[in-house]
Short mmCIF file of C-alpha atoms and ligand atoms in Angstrom, two decimals:
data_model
loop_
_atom_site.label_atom_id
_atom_site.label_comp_id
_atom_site.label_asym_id
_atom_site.label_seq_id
_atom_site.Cartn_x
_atom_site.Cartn_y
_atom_site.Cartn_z
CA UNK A 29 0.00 0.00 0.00
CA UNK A 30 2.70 2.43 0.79
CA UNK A 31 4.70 1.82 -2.03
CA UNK A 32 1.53 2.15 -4.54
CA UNK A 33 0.65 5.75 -2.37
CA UNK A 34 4.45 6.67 -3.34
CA UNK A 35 4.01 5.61 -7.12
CA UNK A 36 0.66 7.39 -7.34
CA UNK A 37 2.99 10.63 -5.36
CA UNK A 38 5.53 10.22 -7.56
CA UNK A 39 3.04 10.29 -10.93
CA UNK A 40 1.78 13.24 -9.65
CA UNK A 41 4.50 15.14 -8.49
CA UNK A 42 5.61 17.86 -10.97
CA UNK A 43 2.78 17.17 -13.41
CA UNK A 44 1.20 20.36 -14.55
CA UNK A 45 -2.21 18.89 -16.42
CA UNK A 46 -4.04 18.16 -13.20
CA UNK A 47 -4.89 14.58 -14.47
CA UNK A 48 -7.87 12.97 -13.94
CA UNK A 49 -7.85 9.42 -11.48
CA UNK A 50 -7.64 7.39 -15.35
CA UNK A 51 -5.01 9.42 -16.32
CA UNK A 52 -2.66 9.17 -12.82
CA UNK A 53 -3.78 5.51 -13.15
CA UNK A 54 -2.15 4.93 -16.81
CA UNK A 55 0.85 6.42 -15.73
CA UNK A 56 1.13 4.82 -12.27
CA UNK A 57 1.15 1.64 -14.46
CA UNK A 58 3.39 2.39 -16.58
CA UNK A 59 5.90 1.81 -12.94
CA UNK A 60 3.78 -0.38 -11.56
CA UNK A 61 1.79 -2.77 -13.07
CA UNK A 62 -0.16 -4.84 -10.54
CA UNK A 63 -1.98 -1.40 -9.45
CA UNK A 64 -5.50 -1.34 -9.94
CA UNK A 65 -7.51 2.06 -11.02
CA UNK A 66 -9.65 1.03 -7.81
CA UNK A 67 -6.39 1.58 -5.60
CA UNK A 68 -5.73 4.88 -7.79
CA UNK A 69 -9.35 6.16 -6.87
CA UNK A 70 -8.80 5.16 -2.98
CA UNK A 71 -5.04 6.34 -2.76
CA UNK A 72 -5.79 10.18 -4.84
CA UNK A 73 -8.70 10.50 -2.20
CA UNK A 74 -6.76 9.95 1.12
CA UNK A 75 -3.86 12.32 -0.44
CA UNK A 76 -6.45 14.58 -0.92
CA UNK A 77 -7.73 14.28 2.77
CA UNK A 78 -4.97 15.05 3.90
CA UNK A 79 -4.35 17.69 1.90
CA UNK A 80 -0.87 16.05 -0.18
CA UNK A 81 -2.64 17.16 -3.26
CA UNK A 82 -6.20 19.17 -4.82
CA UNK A 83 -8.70 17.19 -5.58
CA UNK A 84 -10.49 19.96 -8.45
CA UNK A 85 -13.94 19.94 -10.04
CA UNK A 86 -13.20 22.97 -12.57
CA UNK A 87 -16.46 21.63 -14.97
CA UNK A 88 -13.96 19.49 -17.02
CA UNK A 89 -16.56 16.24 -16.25
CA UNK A 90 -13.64 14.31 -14.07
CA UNK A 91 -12.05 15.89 -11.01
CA UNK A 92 -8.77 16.94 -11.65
CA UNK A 93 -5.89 16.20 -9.17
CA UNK A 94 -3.35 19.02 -8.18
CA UNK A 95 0.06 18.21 -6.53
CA UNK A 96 0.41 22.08 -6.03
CA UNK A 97 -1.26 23.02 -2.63
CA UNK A 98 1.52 25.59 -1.76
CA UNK A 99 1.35 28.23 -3.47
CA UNK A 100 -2.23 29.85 -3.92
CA UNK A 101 -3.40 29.89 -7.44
CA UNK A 102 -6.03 29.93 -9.95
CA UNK A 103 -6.21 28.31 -13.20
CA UNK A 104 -6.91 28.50 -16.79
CA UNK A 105 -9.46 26.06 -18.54
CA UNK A 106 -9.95 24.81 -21.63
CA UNK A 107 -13.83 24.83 -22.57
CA UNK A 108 -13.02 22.18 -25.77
CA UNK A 109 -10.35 19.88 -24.61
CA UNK A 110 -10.51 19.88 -20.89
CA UNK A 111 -6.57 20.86 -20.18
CA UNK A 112 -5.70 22.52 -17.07
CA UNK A 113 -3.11 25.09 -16.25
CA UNK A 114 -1.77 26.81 -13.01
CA UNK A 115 -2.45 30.52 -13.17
CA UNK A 116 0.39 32.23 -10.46
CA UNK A 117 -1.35 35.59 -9.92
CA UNK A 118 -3.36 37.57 -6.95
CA UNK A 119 -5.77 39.04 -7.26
CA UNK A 120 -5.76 41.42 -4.28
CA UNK A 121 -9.03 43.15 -5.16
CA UNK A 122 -10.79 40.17 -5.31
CA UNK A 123 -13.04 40.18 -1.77
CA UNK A 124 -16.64 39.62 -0.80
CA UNK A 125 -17.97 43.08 0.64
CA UNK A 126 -19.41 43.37 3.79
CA UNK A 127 -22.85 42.75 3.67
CA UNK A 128 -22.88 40.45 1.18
CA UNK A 129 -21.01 37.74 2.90
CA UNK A 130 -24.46 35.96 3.74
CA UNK A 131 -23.01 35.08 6.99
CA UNK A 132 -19.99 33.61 5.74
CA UNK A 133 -16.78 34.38 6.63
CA UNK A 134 -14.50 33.72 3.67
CA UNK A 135 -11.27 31.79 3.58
CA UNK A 136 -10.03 31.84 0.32
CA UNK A 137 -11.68 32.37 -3.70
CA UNK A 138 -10.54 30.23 -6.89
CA UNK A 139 -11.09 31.74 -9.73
CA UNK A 140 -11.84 30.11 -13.16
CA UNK A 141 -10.96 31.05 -16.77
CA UNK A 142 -12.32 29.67 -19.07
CA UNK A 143 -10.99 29.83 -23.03
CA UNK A 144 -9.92 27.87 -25.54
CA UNK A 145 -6.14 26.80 -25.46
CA UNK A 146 -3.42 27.06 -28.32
CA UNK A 147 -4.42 23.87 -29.49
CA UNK A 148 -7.82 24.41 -29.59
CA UNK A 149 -8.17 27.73 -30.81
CA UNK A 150 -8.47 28.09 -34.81
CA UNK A 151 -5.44 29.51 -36.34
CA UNK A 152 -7.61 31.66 -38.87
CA UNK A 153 -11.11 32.79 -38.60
CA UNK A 154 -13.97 30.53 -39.55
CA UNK A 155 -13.54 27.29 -37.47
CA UNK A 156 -13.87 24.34 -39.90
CA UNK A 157 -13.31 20.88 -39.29
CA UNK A 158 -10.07 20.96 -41.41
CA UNK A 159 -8.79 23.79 -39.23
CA UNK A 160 -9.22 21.84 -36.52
CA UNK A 161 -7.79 18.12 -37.53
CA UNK A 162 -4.62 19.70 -38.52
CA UNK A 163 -3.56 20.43 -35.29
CA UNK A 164 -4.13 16.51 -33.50
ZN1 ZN B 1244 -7.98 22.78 -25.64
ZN1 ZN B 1245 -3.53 23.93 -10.07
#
């Protein structure tokens, strides 16, 4: 068990995409082969409890998993593919005013952009499906 946590760490560690439990699955076996997406799903989950890594629902249809919980930061979306990016910026201004906390008092705010990345995004204008194949 400790040695599949570490492989599923390791995976993890340093990836940028925010992979999704399949994806930290295919590449945990890749190392290890005997480990079963059921042990990925369990594993990502307590690392998440204990706050080792994000688990992220940014509307992609899979929660994403983040290995960067020390640095606050937001992140950039892809509405077409689904790829996830670390956005390192503050955004100072960005507070609830009084009176419209609802009783809340807030902790933190995530914010969301949403676009179409470089590989997505036509290179000309008038998206056709030719424009588009050319670039898989
Ligand atoms: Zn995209
Ligand atoms: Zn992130």
């Amino acid at each position: 068990m400790t040695a599949q946590r570490q492989c599923v760490f390791r995976v993890l560690h340093g990836d940028v995409t925010h992979p999704s439990a399949e994806a930290v699955y295919e590449a945990a076996r890749e190392e290890m082969e005997t480990i079963s997406l059921k042990t990925v799903y369990m594993i990502l989950n307590e690392l998440a409890e204990m706050g080792e890594i994000a688990a992220l629902d940014l509307g992609t249809g899979t929660v994403r998993f983040d290995p960067n919980v020390d640095t606050t930061h937001h992140h950039l979306v892809c509405r077409s593919c689904g790829k996830v990016r670390d956005l390192a910026l503050e955004f100072g201004g960005l507070k609830v005013p009084p009176g419209q906390s609802q009783g809340f008092e807030v902790r933190s705010a995530e914010v969301v952009f949403r676009g179409l990345c470089a590989q997505c995004r036509p290179t000309r204008p008038g998206p056709g499906p030719r424009a588009k194949s050319r670039h898989r």
